XYZ file of C-alpha atoms in Angstrom:
131
model
C 15.772 -39.222 7.809
C 12.362 -37.482 7.720
C 11.944 -34.193 5.997
C 8.836 -31.766 5.703
C 7.981 -30.918 1.784
C 5.682 -27.465 2.079
C 4.169 -27.300 -1.426
C 4.249 -24.005 -3.028
C 0.875 -22.280 -2.824
C 0.124 -19.021 -4.396
C -1.200 -16.175 -2.350
C -4.764 -16.621 -3.751
C -4.854 -20.125 -3.246
C -3.755 -19.392 0.646
C -6.465 -17.260 1.060
C -9.121 -19.581 -0.580
C -8.221 -22.261 1.632
C -8.316 -19.929 5.010
C -11.787 -18.683 3.688
C -12.913 -22.425 3.181
C -11.735 -23.070 6.640
C -13.073 -20.454 8.050
C -16.540 -21.245 6.337
C -16.185 -24.889 7.505
C -15.315 -23.950 11.456
C -18.160 -21.213 11.447
C -20.893 -23.780 10.159
C -20.107 -26.021 12.847
C -20.170 -23.473 15.519
C -24.186 -23.332 15.042
C -25.341 -20.292 16.850
C -22.049 -18.131 16.864
C -21.646 -15.024 15.133
C -21.017 -15.758 11.369
C -19.507 -12.850 9.973
C -15.884 -13.535 9.283
C -13.349 -10.574 8.632
C -10.847 -11.200 5.953
C -7.557 -9.734 5.259
C -4.738 -10.761 2.943
C -1.246 -8.932 1.782
C -0.280 -5.499 2.932
C -1.652 -1.940 2.500
C 0.668 -0.256 -0.170
C 0.483 3.555 -1.246
C 1.107 3.898 -5.060
C 1.749 8.045 -4.157
C 5.116 6.783 -2.685
C 6.023 5.816 -6.328
C 5.929 9.238 -7.633
C 7.338 10.964 -4.604
C 10.429 8.707 -4.002
C 11.316 7.131 -7.058
C 12.422 8.504 -10.456
C 11.997 6.325 -13.541
C 15.159 4.942 -15.119
C 16.783 5.978 -12.130
C 15.799 4.298 -9.182
C 16.702 1.012 -8.495
C 14.955 -2.516 -7.228
C 16.308 -1.697 -3.773
C 14.930 1.691 -3.871
C 11.446 0.430 -4.494
C 11.757 -2.411 -2.158
C 12.555 0.720 0.673
C 9.332 2.536 -0.557
C 6.853 -0.409 -0.697
C 8.683 -3.266 1.315
C 8.843 -6.750 -0.144
C 6.907 -7.710 -3.079
C 4.295 -10.500 -3.091
C 5.065 -11.932 -6.456
C 7.782 -11.374 -9.202
C 7.637 -12.416 -13.130
C 7.834 -10.908 -16.666
C 5.999 -8.855 -18.690
C 5.861 -7.839 -22.359
C 3.168 -4.984 -22.381
C 2.450 -3.221 -25.992
C 4.091 0.057 -24.752
C 7.528 -1.999 -23.994
C 10.123 -2.727 -26.734
C 11.567 -5.645 -24.659
C 10.140 -7.790 -21.657
C 10.249 -6.116 -18.085
C 10.693 -7.635 -14.508
C 7.616 -7.032 -12.813
C 7.121 -7.037 -9.097
C 3.566 -7.643 -7.679
C 1.738 -6.206 -4.136
C -1.420 -7.172 -3.296
C -4.125 -5.892 -0.462
C -7.596 -7.599 0.524
C -9.566 -6.581 3.166
C -13.234 -7.599 3.657
C -16.264 -9.452 5.561
C -17.940 -12.378 4.917
C -21.187 -13.538 6.066
C -20.784 -17.566 5.910
C -24.385 -18.164 6.426
C -25.377 -16.457 3.448
C -22.157 -16.298 1.635
C -22.410 -12.808 1.057
C -19.868 -10.062 1.917
C -18.033 -6.842 1.152
C -14.615 -7.187 -0.097
C -11.871 -4.801 -1.465
C -8.828 -5.520 -3.075
C -5.844 -3.531 -4.383
C -3.244 -4.615 -6.974
C 0.151 -2.743 -7.991
C 2.225 -4.002 -10.587
C 5.790 -2.399 -10.582
C 7.796 -2.712 -13.844
C 11.907 -2.834 -14.119
C 13.703 -2.295 -17.345
C 17.023 -4.413 -16.368
C 17.530 -3.384 -12.256
C 16.012 0.287 -12.939
C 12.098 1.586 -12.128
C 10.452 1.740 -15.390
C 6.605 2.598 -14.432
C 3.753 0.808 -12.624
C 0.087 -0.053 -12.730
C -2.442 -0.236 -10.070
C -6.218 -0.365 -9.507
C -8.476 -1.508 -6.676
C -11.928 -3.154 -6.580
C -13.714 -0.280 -6.036
C -13.187 3.506 -5.286
C -15.026 3.787 -2.042
């Protein structure tokens, strides 16, 4: 019996493979447009955390209801944590790349949500620019 094995690639690896494929495709088209729009992940609103969640009370299910499915999960031990915490990650990237010059504008947003046991315990977010 045949089976298909699907390798586990990170989001960054999948985006990189997509961009390389798009660059190669565009370079083979010659006179066609060379600007490629790139989008990965889903937009998120960190303000939803402050509006709808309470530290030490809200659960992982509450966070998922507010933000959707996380793109990654892991563990973290930050200087302000007494023990390691579960971390959920959210990611969004949007931009345009001119494949003829390899130049482009890109904006990335990252959100890390921390849990102590199953309870929401804080978050950290940042973007690549504030425009």
